[in-house]
XYZ file of C-alpha atoms in Angstrom:
780
model
C 28.222 -33.510 -2.539
C 29.508 -35.249 -6.300
C 25.209 -36.486 -6.355
C 24.082 -33.021 -6.139
C 26.693 -31.590 -9.162
C 25.779 -35.023 -11.356
C 21.820 -34.273 -11.222
C 23.037 -30.222 -11.729
C 25.179 -32.036 -14.927
C 21.509 -33.988 -16.402
C 19.362 -31.575 -15.145
C 21.865 -28.977 -17.417
C 22.521 -31.368 -20.775
C 18.606 -31.635 -20.645
C 18.335 -27.815 -20.616
C 20.391 -27.153 -23.665
C 19.234 -30.577 -25.224
C 15.724 -28.811 -25.158
C 14.361 -26.858 -27.635
C 12.820 -24.994 -25.011
C 16.186 -23.434 -23.374
C 17.317 -21.926 -26.459
C 14.431 -20.546 -27.944
C 14.376 -18.493 -24.100
C 18.130 -18.070 -24.618
C 17.964 -16.600 -27.874
C 15.218 -14.798 -26.981
C 15.778 -12.996 -24.231
C 19.376 -12.363 -26.187
C 17.290 -10.712 -28.688
C 14.864 -7.988 -26.685
C 18.568 -7.319 -24.396
C 19.788 -6.164 -27.409
C 17.042 -4.559 -28.424
C 16.908 -2.345 -25.280
C 20.535 -1.739 -24.797
C 21.191 0.194 -29.146
C 17.464 1.856 -28.036
C 19.440 3.446 -25.509
C 22.839 3.604 -27.339
C 21.034 5.670 -30.487
C 19.106 8.299 -27.636
C 22.328 8.779 -26.209
C 24.073 8.874 -29.586
C 21.080 11.110 -30.613
C 21.046 13.421 -27.652
C 24.624 14.459 -28.285
C 24.941 14.480 -31.715
C 22.060 17.736 -30.936
C 23.935 19.173 -28.135
C 22.089 18.046 -26.011
C 23.551 17.676 -22.244
C 24.560 14.068 -21.856
C 25.661 12.676 -18.480
C 26.594 9.855 -15.484
C 26.323 7.646 -18.754
C 27.026 4.411 -17.131
C 24.285 4.453 -14.798
C 21.773 5.228 -17.600
C 22.422 2.408 -19.513
C 22.693 0.102 -16.125
C 19.682 1.301 -15.133
C 17.363 1.396 -18.659
C 18.942 -2.198 -20.119
C 18.508 -3.915 -16.302
C 15.011 -2.561 -15.589
C 13.935 -3.958 -19.067
C 15.462 -7.663 -18.204
C 14.177 -7.789 -14.760
C 10.074 -7.703 -16.820
C 11.256 -10.008 -19.190
C 12.899 -12.456 -16.048
C 9.224 -12.858 -15.322
C 8.379 -14.370 -17.914
C 11.147 -16.226 -18.651
C 11.812 -18.512 -15.751
C 8.778 -20.469 -15.597
C 9.270 -21.069 -18.843
C 12.340 -22.697 -17.999
C 11.825 -24.123 -13.877
C 8.228 -25.362 -15.707
C 10.154 -29.017 -15.507
C 12.017 -29.226 -13.199
C 10.322 -31.907 -11.103
C 6.640 -32.309 -13.071
C 8.958 -33.775 -15.928
C 10.044 -36.397 -13.834
C 6.846 -36.697 -11.989
C 4.781 -37.403 -15.206
C 6.935 -39.679 -16.754
C 7.367 -41.522 -13.955
C 11.406 -41.761 -13.781
C 10.664 -39.316 -10.010
C 10.365 -43.281 -9.208
C 14.425 -43.966 -9.865
C 15.728 -41.252 -7.580
C 13.812 -42.156 -4.360
C 15.077 -45.336 -5.257
C 18.537 -44.626 -5.819
C 21.066 -43.604 -2.873
C 20.319 -39.600 -3.333
C 18.337 -37.938 0.146
C 15.604 -35.257 -1.254
C 17.974 -32.163 -0.589
C 20.675 -33.550 -2.949
C 18.039 -33.860 -5.520
C 16.561 -30.017 -5.054
C 19.543 -28.720 -5.227
C 21.017 -30.145 -7.808
C 17.832 -28.931 -9.987
C 18.570 -25.569 -8.330
C 21.903 -25.103 -9.467
C 21.405 -26.517 -13.009
C 19.408 -23.783 -12.809
C 21.899 -21.571 -11.852
C 24.360 -22.441 -14.166
C 21.876 -21.186 -16.369
C 21.099 -17.999 -15.520
C 24.867 -17.262 -15.320
C 25.016 -18.308 -18.930
C 22.031 -15.287 -19.680
C 24.367 -12.910 -17.164
C 27.527 -14.101 -19.780
C 24.699 -12.542 -22.011
C 24.603 -9.374 -20.017
C 28.343 -8.781 -19.534
C 28.324 -8.318 -24.011
C 26.088 -5.224 -23.874
C 28.273 -3.608 -20.561
C 31.228 -4.357 -22.285
C 30.380 -2.700 -25.126
C 28.416 -0.029 -23.025
C 32.622 0.517 -21.579
C 34.211 0.821 -25.164
C 31.901 3.193 -26.094
C 31.261 4.894 -23.217
C 34.665 7.020 -21.124
C 35.899 6.697 -18.053
C 33.314 3.339 -17.834
C 31.459 3.267 -14.094
C 32.542 -0.680 -13.502
C 31.604 -0.870 -10.786
C 27.711 0.253 -10.552
C 28.107 -2.000 -13.741
C 28.489 -5.628 -11.496
C 25.930 -4.082 -8.859
C 23.409 -4.064 -11.732
C 24.193 -8.039 -12.933
C 24.492 -8.680 -8.876
C 21.240 -7.561 -8.503
C 19.603 -9.235 -12.058
C 21.250 -12.665 -11.207
C 19.755 -12.506 -7.296
C 16.429 -11.948 -8.865
C 16.504 -14.865 -10.818
C 17.817 -17.197 -8.398
C 14.867 -16.140 -6.437
C 12.955 -16.741 -9.097
C 14.466 -20.363 -10.051
C 13.431 -20.845 -6.063
C 9.547 -20.040 -6.683
C 9.651 -22.166 -9.799
C 11.018 -25.504 -8.953
C 8.648 -25.009 -5.879
C 5.914 -24.891 -8.108
C 6.943 -27.733 -10.801
C 7.235 -30.106 -7.647
C 3.595 -29.530 -6.691
C 1.845 -30.937 -9.765
C 2.891 -33.483 -12.643
C 1.509 -31.010 -14.954
C 3.986 -28.503 -16.642
C 1.674 -25.378 -17.656
C 0.339 -25.894 -14.101
C 3.815 -24.916 -12.635
C 4.367 -21.795 -15.011
C 0.825 -21.092 -14.344
C 1.513 -21.558 -10.442
C 5.024 -19.881 -10.662
C 3.594 -16.503 -12.334
C 0.808 -16.692 -9.668
C 2.656 -16.875 -7.163
C 5.181 -13.911 -7.966
C 2.732 -11.745 -9.340
C 0.941 -12.218 -5.240
C 4.420 -11.429 -4.259
C 4.536 -8.585 -6.111
C 0.766 -7.876 -4.769
C 1.644 -8.479 -0.788
C 2.928 -5.169 0.298
C -0.185 -4.022 -0.602
C -1.878 -5.670 2.426
C -2.185 -5.223 5.758
C -0.394 -2.122 5.850
C -2.950 -0.723 8.596
C -1.292 -2.646 11.188
C 2.296 -2.309 12.015
C 3.565 -5.109 12.194
C 1.471 -6.764 9.459
C 2.726 -3.819 7.829
C 7.033 -5.022 7.753
C 6.129 -7.881 7.155
C 4.491 -7.745 4.101
C 6.520 -5.245 3.128
C 10.089 -6.997 3.412
C 8.427 -10.121 1.526
C 7.264 -8.145 -1.751
C 9.908 -8.726 -4.495
C 8.282 -5.791 -6.366
C 11.683 -3.708 -6.950
C 13.796 -5.899 -4.088
C 16.890 -5.581 -7.321
C 16.264 -1.557 -8.277
C 18.500 -0.382 -5.652
C 21.110 -3.048 -6.565
C 20.578 -1.713 -10.683
C 20.934 1.748 -9.211
C 24.581 0.594 -7.622
C 23.215 0.757 -3.832
C 23.999 -2.947 -2.414
C 21.903 -2.611 0.459
C 21.818 -6.107 3.427
C 18.895 -6.153 3.557
C 18.313 -7.143 -0.258
C 20.845 -9.002 -0.217
C 19.624 -11.092 2.636
C 15.978 -11.731 1.066
C 18.050 -12.437 -1.925
C 19.587 -15.491 0.696
C 16.297 -16.377 2.689
C 13.049 -16.566 -0.352
C 15.529 -19.103 -2.405
C 15.742 -21.003 1.101
C 12.302 -21.174 2.196
C 11.088 -22.191 -0.848
C 13.933 -24.839 -1.770
C 12.829 -25.865 1.708
C 10.042 -25.715 1.573
C 10.581 -28.300 -1.910
C 12.665 -30.634 0.227
C 9.693 -30.869 2.908
C 7.294 -31.881 -0.733
C 9.266 -34.658 -1.760
C 10.086 -35.597 1.389
C 5.990 -35.577 2.139
C 5.815 -37.772 -0.990
C 8.287 -40.247 -0.929
C 6.730 -40.514 3.411
C 3.116 -41.028 2.377
C 2.828 -38.017 4.814
C -0.947 -36.737 6.454
C -1.440 -33.381 5.150
C -1.666 -32.094 7.493
C 1.754 -32.828 9.240
C 2.857 -31.473 5.829
C 0.517 -27.669 6.075
C 2.391 -27.751 9.537
C 5.993 -27.813 8.128
C 5.398 -25.740 5.719
C 3.502 -22.748 8.041
C 6.700 -23.475 10.725
C 9.372 -23.064 7.310
C 7.688 -19.697 6.538
C 6.984 -17.905 9.875
C 10.637 -19.409 10.321
C 11.781 -17.181 7.279
C 9.082 -14.502 8.246
C 10.664 -14.032 11.305
C 14.253 -14.064 10.140
C 13.396 -11.382 7.430
C 12.002 -9.068 9.853
C 15.102 -8.914 12.162
C 17.291 -8.511 8.533
C 14.822 -5.316 7.815
C 15.924 -3.022 11.151
C 17.949 -0.259 10.773
C 20.134 -1.220 13.238
C 20.874 -4.440 11.909
C 21.629 -2.811 7.879
C 24.088 -2.431 5.510
C 25.102 -0.919 2.447
C 27.487 0.286 0.178
C 27.691 2.453 -2.897
C 28.952 1.736 -6.097
C 28.655 4.684 -7.826
C 31.793 6.510 -8.332
C 30.479 9.729 -7.008
C 28.669 8.571 -4.098
C 25.314 9.563 -5.982
C 22.934 7.072 -3.768
C 24.396 8.249 -0.403
C 23.990 11.347 1.855
C 26.941 13.505 1.300
C 29.575 13.960 3.113
C 28.330 17.673 5.154
C 24.688 15.858 5.546
C 26.525 12.804 7.374
C 28.204 15.044 9.311
C 26.077 16.553 10.774
C 24.117 13.569 10.806
C 26.996 12.225 12.943
C 26.610 15.543 15.321
C 23.168 14.337 16.466
C 23.802 11.821 18.984
C 21.679 9.659 21.112
C 17.936 9.167 20.411
C 16.097 10.048 17.766
C 12.054 10.890 17.150
C 10.295 11.571 14.325
C 7.490 12.751 14.367
C 4.502 13.407 11.932
C 1.255 15.266 12.564
C -1.240 14.672 10.103
C -4.568 17.144 9.412
C -7.256 15.611 8.090
C -8.637 18.737 6.597
C -4.704 19.374 4.780
C -3.781 18.294 1.441
C -1.165 16.574 2.325
C -2.961 13.336 4.497
C -3.178 10.989 1.216
C 0.917 10.218 1.503
C 0.787 9.853 4.996
C -2.465 8.105 5.676
C -1.729 4.428 7.897
C -1.961 2.269 4.818
C 1.141 4.941 2.796
C 3.285 5.262 5.948
C 6.261 2.310 4.828
C 6.757 4.552 1.353
C 6.292 7.869 3.339
C 9.070 6.097 5.392
C 11.261 4.878 2.973
C 11.552 8.032 0.915
C 13.764 8.908 4.826
C 16.628 6.365 4.073
C 19.661 7.757 3.141
C 19.008 9.283 6.821
C 18.002 6.365 8.686
C 20.483 4.347 7.079
C 23.113 6.561 9.233
C 20.687 7.102 11.877
C 19.481 3.586 12.597
C 17.965 4.590 16.059
C 16.077 6.608 14.809
C 11.723 6.348 16.388
C 9.289 7.573 13.906
C 5.133 8.427 15.194
C 2.442 8.899 13.162
C -0.031 11.177 15.180
C -3.411 12.096 13.851
C -5.753 14.936 13.901
C -8.098 17.731 12.394
C -8.190 21.345 12.486
C -10.024 23.474 9.983
C -6.083 25.847 9.079
C -8.618 28.789 8.142
C -7.526 29.442 4.907
C -11.191 28.841 3.656
C -9.941 25.976 1.744
C -12.052 23.333 3.849
C -15.410 25.300 3.056
C -14.452 25.437 -0.563
C -14.557 21.238 -0.797
C -16.577 20.464 2.099
C -19.914 22.952 1.798
C -21.844 23.294 4.341
C -20.308 20.346 6.196
C -19.426 20.301 9.655
C -14.758 19.964 10.113
C -16.156 16.309 11.977
C -18.705 15.851 9.347
C -15.745 16.945 6.473
C -13.540 13.995 8.035
C -16.160 11.335 8.271
C -16.596 12.102 3.939
C -12.794 12.164 4.176
C -12.036 9.038 6.316
C -14.818 7.044 4.134
C -12.625 8.380 0.906
C -9.604 6.902 1.670
C -10.795 3.950 4.000
C -9.729 5.086 6.861
C -11.411 4.562 10.996
C -12.986 8.365 11.311
C -11.690 7.804 15.757
C -7.957 7.514 14.283
C -7.964 11.658 14.112
C -8.260 13.888 17.489
C -10.280 16.416 17.479
C -8.688 20.204 18.024
C -8.965 20.095 21.988
C -6.822 16.874 21.867
C -4.273 17.729 19.884
C -4.358 21.233 21.495
C -2.822 19.700 24.079
C -0.364 17.694 22.741
C 1.718 20.881 20.535
C 0.737 24.188 19.185
C 0.783 24.141 16.085
C -0.590 26.816 15.049
C 3.117 28.258 13.970
C 2.546 25.359 11.179
C -0.687 26.739 9.825
C -2.056 23.442 11.107
C -0.503 21.395 7.112
C 1.913 18.054 7.491
C 4.810 18.522 8.986
C 7.370 16.551 11.364
C 8.934 17.324 14.146
C 12.766 16.158 14.521
C 13.469 15.536 18.467
C 16.484 14.888 20.780
C 16.144 13.081 23.503
C 18.163 16.114 25.248
C 15.479 18.112 24.075
C 16.800 19.357 20.953
C 13.690 20.238 18.133
C 12.929 21.045 14.924
C 10.109 21.318 12.055
C 9.985 19.732 8.782
C 7.878 20.116 6.161
C 6.295 19.748 3.286
C 6.277 21.839 0.131
C 3.530 23.618 -2.018
C 5.495 22.072 -5.025
C 5.881 19.379 -7.039
C 8.497 16.986 -5.855
C 6.077 18.249 -2.346
C 8.587 15.574 0.175
C 11.349 17.494 1.457
C 14.934 16.221 -0.492
C 18.993 16.031 1.311
C 19.269 20.044 1.896
C 15.988 21.173 3.666
C 16.140 17.444 5.980
C 20.220 18.421 6.526
C 19.423 22.266 7.425
C 16.470 20.407 10.012
C 19.357 18.395 11.293
C 21.306 20.853 11.868
C 18.700 23.273 13.513
C 19.319 19.851 16.758
C 22.910 20.133 17.260
C 24.373 24.123 15.983
C 21.775 27.434 16.835
C 20.402 28.890 13.494
C 21.771 31.578 11.820
C 19.038 34.986 12.426
C 18.597 37.137 9.576
C 16.740 40.026 11.044
C 14.111 42.756 8.989
C 14.550 46.316 10.053
C 11.205 47.738 10.746
C 9.839 51.161 11.245
C 10.776 53.068 8.388
C 8.196 51.930 5.712
C 10.446 48.718 5.122
C 9.534 45.543 2.885
C 8.152 43.590 5.846
C 9.037 39.749 5.691
C 4.629 38.580 6.696
C 3.716 40.513 3.587
C 2.465 38.273 0.375
C 1.940 41.649 -1.435
C 4.619 41.815 -4.961
C 6.347 44.296 -2.587
C 6.156 42.132 -0.007
C 9.343 39.725 1.046
C 7.229 36.744 2.279
C 7.659 34.228 -0.132
C 11.839 34.339 -0.096
C 12.049 34.852 4.421
C 9.487 33.046 6.003
C 6.425 31.295 3.590
C 7.025 27.555 5.007
C 5.731 26.346 2.016
C 8.321 27.220 0.042
C 10.864 25.081 -0.093
C 13.928 27.621 -1.243
C 12.541 29.555 1.838
C 14.898 31.574 4.147
C 13.240 28.893 7.398
C 13.759 25.979 5.180
C 17.009 26.570 4.230
C 18.122 26.878 7.928
C 17.485 30.049 8.826
C 15.381 32.180 11.301
C 13.696 35.106 9.422
C 12.756 38.204 12.779
C 11.495 41.489 12.577
C 13.024 44.054 14.489
C 13.067 47.880 15.169
C 16.194 50.323 16.465
C 14.192 51.126 19.335
C 16.515 49.266 21.146
C 20.278 47.777 20.967
C 20.681 44.971 18.142
C 20.795 41.446 19.859
C 24.041 39.951 19.825
C 22.004 36.559 18.281
C 21.240 38.577 15.181
C 23.849 37.688 12.076
C 22.488 39.502 9.263
C 20.256 41.801 9.249
C 18.531 43.372 6.678
C 17.581 46.915 5.819
C 15.170 46.956 2.517
C 13.962 50.512 1.082
C 13.818 52.785 3.950
C 11.213 55.190 3.501
C 12.034 57.692 6.558
C 15.572 58.297 7.361
C 16.631 56.832 11.051
C 17.123 58.530 13.948
C 20.174 59.791 15.382
C 19.754 57.353 18.565
C 18.851 54.488 15.756
C 21.901 55.625 13.708
C 24.103 54.807 16.806
C 22.949 51.555 17.265
C 23.312 51.081 13.763
C 26.702 51.901 14.704
C 27.069 49.462 17.320
C 26.026 46.606 15.811
C 28.435 48.170 12.712
C 31.584 47.615 15.046
C 31.366 44.694 16.577
C 31.432 42.786 12.801
C 27.332 42.332 12.045
C 26.478 41.474 8.856
C 23.968 43.074 6.957
C 22.260 43.544 3.297
C 20.888 46.952 2.423
C 18.603 47.078 -0.471
C 17.883 50.677 -2.037
C 15.762 51.885 -4.839
C 16.043 54.984 -6.631
C 14.351 57.515 -5.298
C 15.255 56.699 -1.656
C 18.157 58.644 -1.453
C 17.266 60.742 1.745
C 16.612 57.339 3.825
C 18.805 55.170 2.746
C 22.569 57.019 1.785
C 23.493 57.619 5.510
C 23.195 53.935 6.173
C 25.057 53.512 2.453
C 27.390 55.964 3.588
C 28.717 54.108 6.650
C 30.425 51.821 3.889
C 31.949 54.483 1.944
C 29.347 53.739 -0.517
C 26.482 55.466 -2.447
C 22.997 55.537 -4.586
C 23.806 57.749 -7.372
C 20.826 59.858 -8.280
C 18.611 58.834 -11.374
C 17.682 55.728 -12.291
C 19.506 53.075 -14.616
C 18.212 52.357 -17.910
C 18.708 50.530 -20.571
C 18.179 49.689 -24.617
C 16.754 46.941 -25.887
C 15.310 43.856 -25.181
C 18.627 42.310 -25.212
C 21.357 43.340 -22.627
C 23.800 41.816 -25.003
C 22.667 43.709 -27.897
C 25.009 43.651 -30.070
C 27.068 47.633 -31.022
C 25.503 48.462 -33.894
C 22.928 49.762 -32.602
C 24.547 51.872 -30.000
C 24.334 54.730 -32.644
C 20.801 55.469 -31.462
C 22.317 57.003 -28.084
C 23.629 60.004 -30.086
C 23.110 62.609 -27.640
C 19.155 64.049 -27.590
C 18.211 60.612 -29.376
C 15.415 58.125 -27.623
C 15.489 54.886 -27.478
C 13.007 53.304 -30.035
C 9.675 52.685 -29.021
C 9.640 49.165 -27.319
C 7.611 46.467 -29.145
C 5.210 45.071 -27.014
C 5.445 41.759 -24.891
C 9.179 42.969 -24.330
C 11.250 44.365 -21.747
C 11.057 47.552 -20.031
C 13.723 50.599 -20.395
C 14.102 50.846 -16.808
C 14.271 46.459 -16.040
C 17.409 46.213 -15.605
C 19.526 42.886 -16.373
C 23.112 43.020 -14.786
C 25.643 40.862 -15.216
C 27.751 39.115 -12.511
C 31.461 40.236 -12.516
C 34.606 37.410 -12.148
C 34.931 38.549 -9.389
C 31.590 38.692 -7.558
C 32.237 34.932 -8.914
C 34.317 33.489 -6.159
C 32.248 35.026 -3.389
C 30.585 31.149 -3.354
C 29.225 28.127 -5.329
C 26.301 29.817 -6.138
C 27.363 33.323 -7.638
C 29.836 31.663 -9.941
C 27.029 29.668 -11.353
C 25.382 32.754 -11.516
C 28.558 34.223 -13.788
C 28.103 30.606 -15.907
C 24.666 31.633 -17.102
C 25.056 34.616 -17.482
C 24.797 34.585 -21.413
C 21.064 33.274 -20.708
C 20.365 34.420 -18.127
C 20.554 37.110 -15.488
C 19.202 38.794 -12.150
C 16.581 41.154 -13.103
C 15.969 44.586 -11.090
C 12.938 46.742 -12.365
C 13.900 50.097 -11.085
C 17.800 50.275 -9.705
C 19.647 53.496 -8.909
C 23.148 53.272 -9.613
C 26.082 52.854 -7.082
C 29.156 54.564 -6.360
C 32.622 54.362 -4.061
C 33.208 56.969 -2.504
C 34.521 57.019 0.798
C 37.259 54.647 1.896
C 36.157 53.126 5.469
C 38.152 50.380 6.245
C 36.478 48.037 3.465
C 37.294 45.963 0.558
C 34.936 46.101 -2.034
C 33.901 44.662 -5.386
C 30.997 44.627 -7.699
C 28.935 41.826 -8.188
C 26.624 42.579 -10.336
C 27.079 45.793 -12.940
C 24.968 46.644 -15.716
C 25.682 46.429 -19.621
C 27.982 49.569 -20.308
C 27.692 48.926 -24.334
C 23.221 50.000 -24.208
C 22.466 51.530 -20.664
C 23.150 55.130 -18.879
C 21.841 56.582 -15.457
C 18.815 58.405 -16.436
C 18.407 61.797 -14.229
C 15.816 63.454 -16.092
C 12.979 61.138 -17.126
C 11.296 58.954 -13.886
C 8.323 57.684 -15.631
C 8.587 54.945 -18.432
C 5.362 53.831 -19.154
C 4.062 57.597 -20.493
C 7.542 59.406 -21.549
C 10.620 58.481 -23.137
C 13.881 57.971 -21.697
C 16.709 60.239 -23.742
C 20.403 60.732 -23.417
C 21.304 63.915 -22.550
C 24.962 63.508 -22.095
C 24.678 67.793 -21.036
C 23.628 66.610 -17.499
C 26.301 64.222 -16.945
C 24.364 60.938 -18.461
C 26.814 58.541 -19.868
C 26.644 54.923 -21.688
C 28.863 52.902 -19.270
C 28.787 49.664 -16.713
C 27.406 51.095 -13.316
C 27.578 48.742 -9.704
C 23.798 47.296 -8.700
C 25.254 45.520 -6.102
C 28.623 45.624 -4.396
C 30.415 43.614 -1.791
C 32.162 44.598 1.048
C 34.864 43.319 3.909
C 37.067 43.406 6.368
C 38.308 42.116 9.548
C 36.777 42.950 12.912
C 38.217 40.503 15.799
C 38.197 36.928 14.701
C 35.927 37.201 11.994
C 35.125 38.866 8.764
C 32.224 41.093 8.199
C 30.264 40.821 5.846
C 27.915 44.055 3.635
C 26.087 43.921 0.555
C 24.149 46.143 -0.908
C 22.247 46.524 -4.187
C 20.783 49.755 -6.175
C 17.217 47.507 -6.043
C 15.266 46.022 -3.345
C 12.595 44.664 -6.173
C 14.900 42.395 -6.895
C 14.121 39.743 -3.673
C 10.900 40.604 -3.562
C 7.586 38.595 -3.687
C 6.385 39.307 -7.276
C 10.623 38.486 -8.440
C 11.471 35.450 -6.258
C 12.061 32.776 -8.717
C 14.257 31.821 -11.744
C 17.679 33.313 -11.773
C 16.269 36.073 -8.616
C 15.865 33.266 -6.174
C 20.087 31.933 -6.640
C 21.542 35.765 -6.305
C 19.029 35.511 -2.719
C 20.551 32.335 -1.074
C 23.893 32.976 -3.217
C 23.450 36.818 -0.933
C 22.890 34.826 2.719
C 25.226 31.681 1.548
C 27.920 34.125 1.882
C 26.455 36.461 4.916
C 26.207 32.568 7.009
C 29.780 32.144 5.590
C 28.850 29.510 3.738
C 26.692 27.267 6.563
C 23.685 27.049 4.811
C 21.869 26.808 2.854
C 23.419 22.735 3.611
C 25.945 22.632 0.679
C 25.414 19.154 -0.870
C 26.726 19.308 -4.205
C 28.676 15.994 -5.211
C 30.884 15.839 -7.718
C 29.908 15.842 -11.334
C 30.138 12.328 -13.473
C 32.768 11.792 -15.308
C 31.432 9.957 -17.836
C 29.534 11.980 -20.000
C 30.795 11.341 -23.418
C 29.929 8.414 -25.994
C 32.078 7.419 -27.982
C 29.754 6.388 -31.066
C 27.911 8.380 -33.702
C 25.349 7.680 -36.126
C 26.487 4.239 -38.408
C 28.205 2.776 -35.244
C 24.882 2.794 -33.845
C 24.008 1.083 -36.837
C 26.176 -1.386 -36.773
C 26.021 -1.974 -33.136
C 22.418 -2.899 -34.384
C 24.118 -5.377 -36.819
C 25.842 -7.167 -34.109
C 23.776 -7.150 -31.507
C 20.763 -7.797 -32.540
C 20.732 -9.840 -35.666
C 23.914 -11.186 -36.216
C 24.501 -12.410 -31.920
C 20.715 -14.202 -31.821
C 21.749 -15.903 -34.907
C 25.002 -17.265 -33.597
C 23.277 -18.366 -31.164
C 20.702 -20.150 -33.201
C 22.755 -21.927 -35.163
C 25.185 -23.581 -32.247
C 21.341 -24.785 -30.936
C 20.870 -26.036 -34.862
C 23.940 -27.527 -34.587
C 23.474 -29.426 -30.918
C 19.963 -30.631 -31.784
C 21.281 -31.731 -35.018
C 24.633 -33.714 -33.623
C 21.500 -34.966 -30.795
C 19.182 -36.107 -33.375
C 21.300 -37.982 -35.307
C 22.706 -40.989 -32.688
């Protein structure tokens, strides 16, 4: 061991007497300082402009360390190119061969010197991390240490590769170029053999591209740490074998066999250590941002026994590109957070083709049969067309018509429970933690069932028109739809008793009154504590008031209107509400007077986390209710009632005369009882029925749930409604603690000072140290 340290010491002296090593260190310091101060300047500017800044520890570390990775790719080959090639070119290698040192001691000594030099480079980064800890409130040190470890492990791997390439030649430039070529090959190797299962696992593991990204992001994975042990060990072993071959003048066939054996052993170790069952991880972030939330972890723990995820891929679906054979590994990586907690999950891919019947195929491939279209698609994606089953074969396995033959995943427990996990028609496409957890939860507990009453002209969950309720309920490609957030949606009538399996009953805009028998069945459901959502409309009093009366609530005659385009209009405009005066003409492209923008009440904000968020944004964004009836509590029925949403008390009234707000003008007429005040437009009612709390919500508008109005704040209100109705069970709560490192103690002047110190003074000091050492060395 002493001989190894002695060789390392001699090599370190050679480094620090060499202008190349100092040049690398100075340029590295300058570039890292520039990156750091650029990030500092951007965040300081955002904070000065009152832009939102949060999670600054991770922002700094990710931004800086990600750039540093690119610099190491260029610097390490220059550093390692002379480790062995210089010895061979000068002939000093013969002195080493004749001395009592082994090949392993020579290689380890050389390698140890690069590791020490790497620690010096890491110390430079520690300076910037320490500076960050001073200027960032509640700096998260574990994240920074995780990132530093990732950078250092990457440097160690690069150094081992550079050392091996240096042992192959006596020309330093050739060694440097060989190192760059090897690093490039390791970066692109994961693109090869992805069509074959075993080869895919090997080449994906062997790739060094992005290998330190998880660590830089605050997540330490055993697979990555072991990679940075196995790969350097492989190249160090190859270097020792190379020296031994030169020393003993072995035949090239023998050397090649040894190289191949070492490579195969390393690949076998890599394959074994990358198996999910043998992997471990540690989330170094303070808020555990890089792993599943506790709620999701608990759901996964409940999924006991074996689990199979089968991905059904339709060649004629637009989602094919993300799940073709060569994209499988990237596809599976998106579910890594879940497979870490359920490592026994088996993943299968089933490829088929079936025309979904939505005319999309005909538009893209006019005049072609389905089989011809599949051939054209297969050729474009370089996939064997025989991979795709014909329609008759896939129908024998599973009926995918219920999923419109889209790319879909089927989760199936060994005990038989099944759940679909879908792709979505949005920018992200892939399911997030909330949707995946909801699908897993279906495997361990029956989902809440939302029943929509029909038979009286109510809104239809299969109607995709503007008035329908399809988008928020049964729209399978829609991420926020109830069916993708853990609910089942069905339509029912009151021809028979409401089943006990129904969790929530929705009565939306009935146009005809319920019969006496139907009201009796509804009363039975209410008496046993069933939850209800009742959505009314102006001019539906005859049909809806008998239902609302069960809870002591009435829809008032008339329709709410508002003045002006801003629900929070200044009180100086209230003068226009004098009796007989009409609201001023509405400017073009502004909100109509019968479009109500109610605000969330403080009481309503206490219902759920989503109601609270609506309350917090009520000054800038509100629920849109086009055509809304006011509500009134008229009788005590044993329910505790709170107002969820109410109109603005300053600039609105209940219009009792005007019904056409396009061709006519609403006028405030106190003689008919029209008064400017706050009117409830949504109420929440609760009571105890046995051991459970019965929950009812009544709104004066049904359009706010319609396809035309789904989106933005309205979608949040819909989700909040069913979150409350399901007693917080669905959607799954995937919130994390809010980051506390959100404040930067640095102004523009502080950034300028940091630039002077870190970009100018710090590299200059290193240059001065080098010049002093070089001059003293030259003087000797």
